[in-house]
mmCIF file of C-alpha atoms in Angstrom:
data_model
loop_
_atom_site.group_PDB
_atom_site.id
_atom_site.type_symbol
_atom_site.label_atom_id
_atom_site.label_comp_id
_atom_site.label_asym_id
_atom_site.label_seq_id
_atom_site.Cartn_x
_atom_site.Cartn_y
_atom_site.Cartn_z
ATOM 1 C CA UNK A 10 63.604 -18.725 -18.808
ATOM 2 C CA UNK A 11 62.098 -20.632 -15.929
ATOM 3 C CA UNK A 12 61.077 -17.349 -14.317
ATOM 4 C CA UNK A 13 59.467 -16.267 -17.576
ATOM 5 C CA UNK A 14 57.634 -19.575 -17.919
ATOM 6 C CA UNK A 15 56.370 -19.398 -14.323
ATOM 7 C CA UNK A 16 55.219 -15.825 -14.812
ATOM 8 C CA UNK A 17 53.484 -16.783 -18.006
ATOM 9 C CA UNK A 18 51.774 -19.736 -16.356
ATOM 10 C CA UNK A 19 50.659 -17.577 -13.449
ATOM 11 C CA UNK A 20 49.276 -14.998 -15.853
ATOM 12 C CA UNK A 21 47.337 -17.684 -17.701
ATOM 13 C CA UNK A 22 46.026 -19.061 -14.414
ATOM 14 C CA UNK A 23 44.881 -15.630 -13.313
ATOM 15 C CA UNK A 24 43.147 -15.047 -16.650
ATOM 16 C CA UNK A 25 41.463 -18.432 -16.366
ATOM 17 C CA UNK A 26 40.156 -17.506 -12.912
ATOM 18 C CA UNK A 27 38.725 -14.258 -14.241
ATOM 19 C CA UNK A 28 37.046 -16.070 -17.118
ATOM 20 C CA UNK A 29 35.648 -18.772 -14.852
ATOM 21 C CA UNK A 30 34.356 -16.141 -12.424
ATOM 22 C CA UNK A 31 32.708 -14.198 -15.231
ATOM 23 C CA UNK A 32 31.128 -17.377 -16.555
ATOM 24 C CA UNK A 33 30.186 -18.665 -13.115
ATOM 25 C CA UNK A 34 26.726 -18.676 -11.620
ATOM 26 C CA UNK A 35 25.059 -15.268 -11.476
ATOM 27 C CA UNK A 36 23.639 -13.796 -8.298
ATOM 28 C CA UNK A 37 20.229 -15.151 -7.268
ATOM 29 C CA UNK A 38 17.383 -12.840 -8.243
ATOM 30 C CA UNK A 39 14.338 -11.969 -6.157
ATOM 31 C CA UNK A 40 11.393 -10.866 -8.285
ATOM 32 C CA UNK A 41 9.038 -8.542 -6.411
ATOM 33 C CA UNK A 42 5.600 -7.391 -7.624
ATOM 34 C CA UNK A 43 4.272 -4.362 -5.746
ATOM 35 C CA UNK A 44 2.888 -0.806 -5.772
ATOM 36 C CA UNK A 45 5.018 2.122 -6.986
ATOM 37 C CA UNK A 46 7.066 4.402 -4.689
ATOM 38 C CA UNK A 47 6.351 2.138 -1.748
ATOM 39 C CA UNK A 48 9.758 1.077 -0.489
ATOM 40 C CA UNK A 49 13.011 2.850 0.314
ATOM 41 C CA UNK A 50 15.364 1.756 -2.471
ATOM 42 C CA UNK A 51 18.367 2.265 -0.173
ATOM 43 C CA UNK A 52 16.961 -0.576 1.921
ATOM 44 C CA UNK A 53 16.575 -2.725 -1.179
ATOM 45 C CA UNK A 54 20.255 -2.163 -1.926
ATOM 46 C CA UNK A 55 21.120 -3.026 1.667
ATOM 47 C CA UNK A 56 19.207 -6.308 1.336
ATOM 48 C CA UNK A 57 21.056 -7.059 -1.911
ATOM 49 C CA UNK A 58 24.412 -6.517 -0.184
ATOM 50 C CA UNK A 59 23.504 -8.640 2.810
ATOM 51 C CA UNK A 60 22.284 -11.530 0.684
ATOM 52 C CA UNK A 61 24.557 -11.190 -2.350
ATOM 53 C CA UNK A 62 21.532 -11.083 -4.617
ATOM 54 C CA UNK A 63 19.670 -8.896 -7.061
ATOM 55 C CA UNK A 64 16.152 -7.559 -6.454
ATOM 56 C CA UNK A 65 13.969 -6.806 -9.469
ATOM 57 C CA UNK A 66 10.795 -4.828 -8.763
ATOM 58 C CA UNK A 67 7.810 -4.906 -11.109
ATOM 59 C CA UNK A 68 4.907 -2.503 -10.536
ATOM 60 C CA UNK A 69 1.113 -2.872 -10.637
ATOM 61 C CA UNK A 70 -1.424 -0.078 -10.191
ATOM 62 C CA UNK A 71 -4.429 -2.040 -8.960
ATOM 63 C CA UNK A 72 -5.122 -5.267 -7.094
ATOM 64 C CA UNK A 73 -7.446 -6.351 -9.850
ATOM 65 C CA UNK A 74 -4.823 -5.916 -12.580
ATOM 66 C CA UNK A 75 -2.280 -7.880 -10.550
ATOM 67 C CA UNK A 76 -4.787 -10.649 -9.835
ATOM 68 C CA UNK A 77 -5.905 -10.879 -13.470
ATOM 69 C CA UNK A 78 -2.311 -11.095 -14.651
ATOM 70 C CA UNK A 79 -1.552 -13.966 -12.294
ATOM 71 C CA UNK A 80 -4.798 -15.799 -13.091
ATOM 72 C CA UNK A 81 -3.979 -15.497 -16.777
ATOM 73 C CA UNK A 82 -0.782 -17.438 -16.158
ATOM 74 C CA UNK A 83 1.641 -14.698 -15.158
ATOM 75 C CA UNK A 84 4.456 -16.239 -13.125
ATOM 76 C CA UNK A 85 8.014 -15.426 -12.204
ATOM 77 C CA UNK A 86 7.319 -13.507 -9.000
ATOM 78 C CA UNK A 87 8.767 -14.570 -5.657
ATOM 79 C CA UNK A 88 6.997 -12.100 -3.379
ATOM 80 C CA UNK A 89 3.904 -9.969 -4.016
ATOM 81 C CA UNK A 90 2.258 -7.091 -2.132
ATOM 82 C CA UNK A 91 -1.559 -7.210 -2.502
ATOM 83 C CA UNK A 92 -3.995 -5.388 -0.266
ATOM 84 C CA UNK A 93 -5.445 -7.514 2.546
ATOM 85 C CA UNK A 94 -8.746 -8.346 0.864
ATOM 86 C CA UNK A 95 -7.024 -9.489 -2.322
ATOM 87 C CA UNK A 96 -4.494 -11.551 -0.378
ATOM 88 C CA UNK A 97 -7.396 -13.486 1.114
ATOM 89 C CA UNK A 98 -8.953 -14.038 -2.318
ATOM 90 C CA UNK A 99 -5.635 -15.365 -3.607
ATOM 91 C CA UNK A 100 -5.165 -17.666 -0.623
ATOM 92 C CA UNK A 101 -8.691 -19.041 -0.921
ATOM 93 C CA UNK A 102 -7.888 -19.911 -4.533
ATOM 94 C CA UNK A 103 -4.675 -21.757 -3.595
ATOM 95 C CA UNK A 104 -2.464 -19.137 -5.209
ATOM 96 C CA UNK A 105 -0.295 -18.543 -2.131
ATOM 97 C CA UNK A 106 2.237 -20.363 0.016
ATOM 98 C CA UNK A 107 1.325 -21.173 3.619
ATOM 99 C CA UNK A 108 3.996 -19.341 5.578
ATOM 100 C CA UNK A 109 6.673 -21.091 7.612
ATOM 101 C CA UNK A 110 7.038 -18.844 10.679
ATOM 102 C CA UNK A 111 10.360 -20.443 11.603
ATOM 103 C CA UNK A 112 11.768 -18.516 8.628
ATOM 104 C CA UNK A 113 10.155 -15.270 9.769
ATOM 105 C CA UNK A 114 11.413 -14.626 13.325
ATOM 106 C CA UNK A 115 10.826 -10.873 13.002
ATOM 107 C CA UNK A 116 7.078 -11.483 12.723
ATOM 108 C CA UNK A 117 7.130 -11.401 16.521
ATOM 109 C CA UNK A 118 7.180 -7.601 16.189
ATOM 110 C CA UNK A 119 3.894 -7.326 14.251
ATOM 111 C CA UNK A 120 1.268 -5.312 16.150
ATOM 112 C CA UNK A 121 -0.987 -7.714 18.075
ATOM 113 C CA UNK A 122 -3.672 -5.022 18.408
ATOM 114 C CA UNK A 123 -3.971 -4.842 14.630
ATOM 115 C CA UNK A 124 -3.913 -8.624 14.221
ATOM 116 C CA UNK A 125 -6.555 -9.192 16.887
ATOM 117 C CA UNK A 126 -8.882 -6.396 15.788
ATOM 118 C CA UNK A 127 -9.352 -5.740 12.072
ATOM 119 C CA UNK A 128 -6.814 -8.029 10.355
ATOM 120 C CA UNK A 129 -8.276 -10.722 8.096
ATOM 121 C CA UNK A 130 -5.329 -13.110 8.469
ATOM 122 C CA UNK A 131 -4.987 -12.911 12.244
ATOM 123 C CA UNK A 132 -2.410 -15.697 12.550
ATOM 124 C CA UNK A 133 -0.394 -14.624 9.487
ATOM 125 C CA UNK A 134 -1.097 -17.984 7.927
ATOM 126 C CA UNK A 135 -0.446 -16.696 4.413
ATOM 127 C CA UNK A 136 0.400 -12.982 4.712
ATOM 128 C CA UNK A 137 2.584 -10.561 6.677
ATOM 129 C CA UNK A 138 1.341 -6.964 7.150
ATOM 130 C CA UNK A 139 3.588 -4.360 5.522
ATOM 131 C CA UNK A 140 2.053 -0.882 5.764
ATOM 132 C CA UNK A 141 -1.209 0.492 7.112
ATOM 133 C CA UNK A 142 -2.875 3.542 5.669
ATOM 134 C CA UNK A 143 -6.232 5.240 5.615
ATOM 135 C CA UNK A 144 -8.249 7.389 3.274
ATOM 136 C CA UNK A 145 -8.715 10.987 4.339
ATOM 137 C CA UNK A 146 -9.289 14.484 2.940
ATOM 138 C CA UNK A 147 -6.610 17.125 2.388
ATOM 139 C CA UNK A 148 -7.546 20.773 1.950
ATOM 140 C CA UNK A 149 -6.041 24.212 1.456
ATOM 141 C CA UNK A 150 -6.361 25.762 4.931
ATOM 142 C CA UNK A 151 -4.818 29.015 3.701
ATOM 143 C CA UNK A 152 -7.794 29.619 1.400
ATOM 144 C CA UNK A 153 -10.558 27.716 3.207
ATOM 145 C CA UNK A 154 -9.697 27.915 6.892
ATOM 146 C CA UNK A 155 -10.842 24.841 8.818
ATOM 147 C CA UNK A 156 -13.426 22.709 7.034
ATOM 148 C CA UNK A 157 -16.066 20.413 8.617
ATOM 149 C CA UNK A 158 -14.975 16.817 9.290
ATOM 150 C CA UNK A 159 -17.533 15.228 7.011
ATOM 151 C CA UNK A 160 -17.622 13.582 3.601
ATOM 152 C CA UNK A 161 -20.303 16.110 2.704
ATOM 153 C CA UNK A 162 -17.649 18.764 2.029
ATOM 154 C CA UNK A 163 -17.974 17.563 -1.537
ATOM 155 C CA UNK A 164 -21.498 18.986 -1.609
ATOM 156 C CA UNK A 165 -20.202 22.550 -1.355
ATOM 157 C CA UNK A 166 -20.869 24.220 -4.692
ATOM 158 C CA UNK A 167 -18.484 27.090 -3.830
ATOM 159 C CA UNK A 168 -15.606 24.742 -4.555
ATOM 160 C CA UNK A 169 -17.037 23.202 -7.733
ATOM 161 C CA UNK A 170 -14.278 22.234 -10.146
ATOM 162 C CA UNK A 171 -11.707 22.505 -7.361
ATOM 163 C CA UNK A 172 -12.237 19.112 -5.726
ATOM 164 C CA UNK A 173 -11.338 15.524 -6.573
ATOM 165 C CA UNK A 174 -12.280 12.109 -5.266
ATOM 166 C CA UNK A 175 -10.433 8.860 -5.813
ATOM 167 C CA UNK A 176 -10.831 6.938 -9.039
ATOM 168 C CA UNK A 177 -11.472 3.811 -6.984
ATOM 169 C CA UNK A 178 -14.962 2.388 -6.863
ATOM 170 C CA UNK A 179 -14.693 0.744 -3.444
ATOM 171 C CA UNK A 180 -13.130 3.783 -1.777
ATOM 172 C CA UNK A 181 -15.405 6.378 -3.338
ATOM 173 C CA UNK A 182 -18.684 4.490 -3.122
ATOM 174 C CA UNK A 183 -17.550 3.546 0.371
ATOM 175 C CA UNK A 184 -17.288 7.205 1.382
ATOM 176 C CA UNK A 185 -20.902 7.754 0.283
ATOM 177 C CA UNK A 186 -21.977 4.666 2.231
ATOM 178 C CA UNK A 187 -20.233 5.996 5.327
ATOM 179 C CA UNK A 188 -21.960 9.351 4.896
ATOM 180 C CA UNK A 189 -25.369 7.695 4.654
ATOM 181 C CA UNK A 190 -24.726 5.717 7.838
ATOM 182 C CA UNK A 191 -23.821 2.334 6.349
ATOM 183 C CA UNK A 192 -20.821 0.023 6.270
ATOM 184 C CA UNK A 193 -18.583 0.487 3.251
ATOM 185 C CA UNK A 194 -18.922 -3.281 2.727
ATOM 186 C CA UNK A 195 -22.708 -3.413 2.712
ATOM 187 C CA UNK A 196 -24.399 -5.222 -0.159
ATOM 188 C CA UNK A 197 -27.919 -4.010 0.654
ATOM 189 C CA UNK A 198 -29.519 -2.775 -2.572
ATOM 190 C CA UNK A 199 -31.426 0.102 -0.961
ATOM 191 C CA UNK A 200 -28.285 1.358 0.815
ATOM 192 C CA UNK A 201 -26.239 1.097 -2.374
ATOM 193 C CA UNK A 202 -28.825 3.019 -4.388
ATOM 194 C CA UNK A 203 -28.850 5.776 -1.790
ATOM 195 C CA UNK A 204 -25.044 5.930 -1.868
ATOM 196 C CA UNK A 205 -25.075 6.106 -5.669
ATOM 197 C CA UNK A 206 -27.452 9.065 -5.624
ATOM 198 C CA UNK A 207 -25.326 10.811 -3.013
ATOM 199 C CA UNK A 208 -22.184 10.282 -5.044
ATOM 200 C CA UNK A 209 -23.870 11.645 -8.169
ATOM 201 C CA UNK A 210 -24.604 14.858 -6.233
ATOM 202 C CA UNK A 211 -20.954 15.113 -5.216
ATOM 203 C CA UNK A 212 -19.765 14.373 -8.732
ATOM 204 C CA UNK A 213 -21.353 17.608 -10.015
ATOM 205 C CA UNK A 214 -18.806 19.540 -7.956
ATOM 206 C CA UNK A 215 -15.752 17.453 -8.791
ATOM 207 C CA UNK A 216 -13.036 18.313 -11.255
ATOM 208 C CA UNK A 217 -12.523 14.571 -11.741
ATOM 209 C CA UNK A 218 -11.972 11.189 -10.164
ATOM 210 C CA UNK A 219 -8.213 10.755 -9.841
ATOM 211 C CA UNK A 220 -5.592 8.559 -8.152
ATOM 212 C CA UNK A 221 -2.355 10.357 -9.007
ATOM 213 C CA UNK A 222 -2.550 14.009 -10.053
ATOM 214 C CA UNK A 223 -4.495 15.065 -6.954
ATOM 215 C CA UNK A 224 -1.184 15.160 -5.052
ATOM 216 C CA UNK A 225 0.335 17.737 -7.392
ATOM 217 C CA UNK A 226 -2.988 19.552 -7.748
ATOM 218 C CA UNK A 227 -3.599 20.111 -4.035
ATOM 219 C CA UNK A 228 -0.018 21.264 -3.572
ATOM 220 C CA UNK A 229 -0.102 23.734 -6.470
ATOM 221 C CA UNK A 230 -3.509 25.187 -5.617
ATOM 222 C CA UNK A 231 -5.260 23.742 -8.657
ATOM 223 C CA UNK A 232 -7.459 21.791 -6.243
ATOM 224 C CA UNK A 233 -8.700 22.955 -2.851
ATOM 225 C CA UNK A 234 -10.098 19.698 -1.444
ATOM 226 C CA UNK A 235 -9.081 16.151 -2.366
ATOM 227 C CA UNK A 236 -9.819 12.661 -1.140
ATOM 228 C CA UNK A 237 -6.604 10.662 -0.993
ATOM 229 C CA UNK A 238 -4.455 8.031 0.635
ATOM 230 C CA UNK A 239 -2.761 8.999 3.892
ATOM 231 C CA UNK A 240 0.775 8.137 2.799
ATOM 232 C CA UNK A 241 0.496 10.201 -0.382
ATOM 233 C CA UNK A 242 -1.093 13.137 1.392
ATOM 234 C CA UNK A 243 1.293 13.245 4.344
ATOM 235 C CA UNK A 244 4.230 13.325 1.948
ATOM 236 C CA UNK A 245 2.662 16.401 0.335
ATOM 237 C CA UNK A 246 1.697 17.995 3.660
ATOM 238 C CA UNK A 247 5.284 17.726 4.880
ATOM 239 C CA UNK A 248 6.298 20.131 2.100
ATOM 240 C CA UNK A 249 3.184 22.317 2.137
ATOM 241 C CA UNK A 250 2.404 24.362 5.284
ATOM 242 C CA UNK A 251 -0.638 25.853 3.545
ATOM 243 C CA UNK A 252 -2.361 22.453 3.584
ATOM 244 C CA UNK A 253 -4.082 20.417 6.275
ATOM 245 C CA UNK A 254 -6.159 17.234 6.463
ATOM 246 C CA UNK A 255 -9.195 15.799 8.187
ATOM 247 C CA UNK A 256 -10.736 12.367 8.724
ATOM 248 C CA UNK A 257 -14.511 12.436 8.184
ATOM 249 C CA UNK A 258 -16.480 11.651 11.326
ATOM 250 C CA UNK A 259 -18.830 9.254 9.513
ATOM 251 C CA UNK A 260 -16.066 6.711 8.938
ATOM 252 C CA UNK A 261 -12.923 6.038 6.944
ATOM 253 C CA UNK A 262 -11.428 3.232 4.947
ATOM 254 C CA UNK A 263 -8.296 1.700 6.404
ATOM 255 C CA UNK A 264 -6.122 -0.592 4.363
ATOM 256 C CA UNK A 265 -3.139 -2.832 4.829
ATOM 257 C CA UNK A 266 -0.898 -4.223 2.144
ATOM 258 C CA UNK A 267 0.523 -7.645 2.905
ATOM 259 C CA UNK A 268 3.587 -9.526 1.743
ATOM 260 C CA UNK A 269 2.699 -12.924 0.317
ATOM 261 C CA UNK A 270 4.680 -15.648 -1.420
ATOM 262 C CA UNK A 271 2.968 -17.054 -4.516
ATOM 263 C CA UNK A 272 2.740 -20.827 -4.800
ATOM 264 C CA UNK A 273 4.660 -20.560 -8.088
ATOM 265 C CA UNK A 274 7.641 -18.690 -6.550
ATOM 266 C CA UNK A 275 11.022 -19.989 -7.725
ATOM 267 C CA UNK A 276 13.102 -18.428 -4.943
ATOM 268 C CA UNK A 277 11.083 -18.942 -1.787
ATOM 269 C CA UNK A 278 14.015 -18.924 0.624
ATOM 270 C CA UNK A 279 15.094 -15.483 -0.569
ATOM 271 C CA UNK A 280 11.457 -14.330 -0.398
ATOM 272 C CA UNK A 281 11.325 -15.313 3.278
ATOM 273 C CA UNK A 282 14.566 -13.445 3.932
ATOM 274 C CA UNK A 283 13.203 -10.330 2.212
ATOM 275 C CA UNK A 284 9.979 -10.301 4.238
ATOM 276 C CA UNK A 285 11.855 -10.963 7.465
ATOM 277 C CA UNK A 286 14.336 -8.163 6.653
ATOM 278 C CA UNK A 287 11.519 -5.629 6.241
ATOM 279 C CA UNK A 288 10.013 -6.671 9.591
ATOM 280 C CA UNK A 289 13.175 -5.707 11.471
ATOM 281 C CA UNK A 290 12.129 -2.672 13.609
ATOM 282 C CA UNK A 291 15.141 -0.570 12.516
ATOM 283 C CA UNK A 292 14.466 -1.327 8.856
ATOM 284 C CA UNK A 293 10.721 -0.717 9.320
ATOM 285 C CA UNK A 294 11.475 2.689 10.874
ATOM 286 C CA UNK A 295 13.561 3.796 7.885
ATOM 287 C CA UNK A 296 10.949 2.505 5.467
ATOM 288 C CA UNK A 297 8.127 4.208 7.345
ATOM 289 C CA UNK A 298 9.883 7.572 7.203
ATOM 290 C CA UNK A 299 10.284 7.117 3.454
ATOM 291 C CA UNK A 300 6.670 6.122 2.713
ATOM 292 C CA UNK A 301 4.837 8.142 5.423
ATOM 293 C CA UNK A 302 2.633 5.086 5.976
ATOM 294 C CA UNK A 303 2.231 3.268 9.283
ATOM 295 C CA UNK A 304 4.324 0.168 9.801
ATOM 296 C CA UNK A 305 2.437 -2.353 11.972
ATOM 297 C CA UNK A 306 5.606 -2.743 14.035
ATOM 298 C CA UNK A 307 5.296 -0.632 17.216
ATOM 299 C CA UNK A 308 8.939 -1.286 18.072
ATOM 300 C CA UNK A 309 9.914 0.829 15.050
ATOM 301 C CA UNK A 310 8.902 3.968 16.941
ATOM 302 C CA UNK A 311 12.153 3.771 18.921
ATOM 303 C CA UNK A 312 14.162 4.274 15.751
ATOM 304 C CA UNK A 313 12.346 7.101 13.933
ATOM 305 C CA UNK A 314 13.543 10.689 14.213
ATOM 306 C CA UNK A 315 12.157 12.805 17.065
ATOM 307 C CA UNK A 316 10.108 14.928 14.670
ATOM 308 C CA UNK A 317 8.243 11.822 13.462
ATOM 309 C CA UNK A 318 7.534 10.044 16.748
ATOM 310 C CA UNK A 319 3.986 11.455 16.763
ATOM 311 C CA UNK A 320 3.453 11.596 13.009
ATOM 312 C CA UNK A 321 -0.297 10.975 12.396
ATOM 313 C CA UNK A 322 0.360 8.917 9.279
ATOM 314 C CA UNK A 323 3.113 6.767 10.717
ATOM 315 C CA UNK A 324 1.460 6.202 14.080
ATOM 316 C CA UNK A 325 -2.303 5.847 13.693
ATOM 317 C CA UNK A 326 -4.337 7.075 16.651
ATOM 318 C CA UNK A 327 -6.357 4.403 18.466
ATOM 319 C CA UNK A 328 -9.430 6.553 17.945
ATOM 320 C CA UNK A 329 -9.203 6.097 14.169
ATOM 321 C CA UNK A 330 -9.355 2.308 14.444
ATOM 322 C CA UNK A 331 -12.795 2.687 16.035
ATOM 323 C CA UNK A 332 -14.297 4.366 12.972
ATOM 324 C CA UNK A 333 -12.302 2.526 10.336
ATOM 325 C CA UNK A 334 -13.168 -0.429 8.143
ATOM 326 C CA UNK A 335 -11.074 -2.643 5.917
ATOM 327 C CA UNK A 336 -12.310 -3.188 2.386
ATOM 328 C CA UNK A 337 -13.460 -6.797 2.082
ATOM 329 C CA UNK A 338 -13.967 -8.971 -0.925
ATOM 330 C CA UNK A 339 -17.706 -9.327 -1.519
ATOM 331 C CA UNK A 340 -17.642 -12.331 -3.815
ATOM 332 C CA UNK A 341 -20.519 -12.362 -6.287
ATOM 333 C CA UNK A 342 -21.775 -9.072 -4.831
ATOM 334 C CA UNK A 343 -18.725 -7.228 -6.184
ATOM 335 C CA UNK A 344 -20.728 -6.828 -9.368
ATOM 336 C CA UNK A 345 -23.135 -4.495 -7.543
ATOM 337 C CA UNK A 346 -20.339 -2.010 -6.892
ATOM 338 C CA UNK A 347 -19.087 -2.357 -10.462
ATOM 339 C CA UNK A 348 -22.528 -1.514 -11.855
ATOM 340 C CA UNK A 349 -22.894 1.521 -9.602
ATOM 341 C CA UNK A 350 -19.446 2.755 -10.578
ATOM 342 C CA UNK A 351 -20.198 2.325 -14.284
ATOM 343 C CA UNK A 352 -23.398 4.323 -13.817
ATOM 344 C CA UNK A 353 -21.579 7.102 -11.952
ATOM 345 C CA UNK A 354 -18.718 7.344 -14.429
ATOM 346 C CA UNK A 355 -21.023 7.378 -17.453
ATOM 347 C CA UNK A 356 -23.548 9.848 -16.016
#
């Protein structure tokens, strides 16, 4: 009887432990707001295991949408991935945490050349660079041979209906500004009018302005020439030997997306751990091979596969920095680009 009672008591105790565990505190959750298909989910799972947490990723498709959502009162995010220019806007409006570098030891690996040259937040006061990319042109070399390295390829009427440009007013107007010899961030009215007229000429030959389907279209042969983002295009090129790419000689847009911690974050310590994790050179190497974008962590090169050590998307040539510009926020002059874009889209 005693044995039975002891066994019964032990069974009840074990059941109680199970119930208490089930009703105990849940794992901490890190809420991330970022672009789609822009992180290796195996690494996310690795971070979850290391930190006994859950990562929830929410997606935005434009900086402006993300910004508007947050300004309208959207909260609940612990770490966000805006493009550099938008990160600065958010910081200037007191929307972001000033970073504690003692919690980010892996920031020592961030490329000093990038920080000292074109970065907007050179001391990483409020942002940590994640991935660098540039806008370029992919084309079907099997059908076209080698094409000239100029934005004016979109003037070629032979390819009318077989070309696309990005559905992004800063990128696309910027390409016309480059072609006409100006900075993509100029606010000069005469220069902008000239760029608008140039872009209207190109538009006559375009199938459409597009941010997503151009990748499938260039691969399938539906399109012959497309303007696109380097990471997207290099993923396609890796599977498509009939395609090639070029960077127009007049100039290209370069962009960097930065990790930031919103001032309203509820789990800042976990946010710091997440950013620091992604700045580990071994982790950055794996992530770079997944995205085909360039991690601003030179040390990561030691850990990529041999076939990718000279990948043009993962390791940007110094020469490209010389003809590249970052998109900058233009304040009240942003409206000039919006008006031009409205005129181009409605024409």
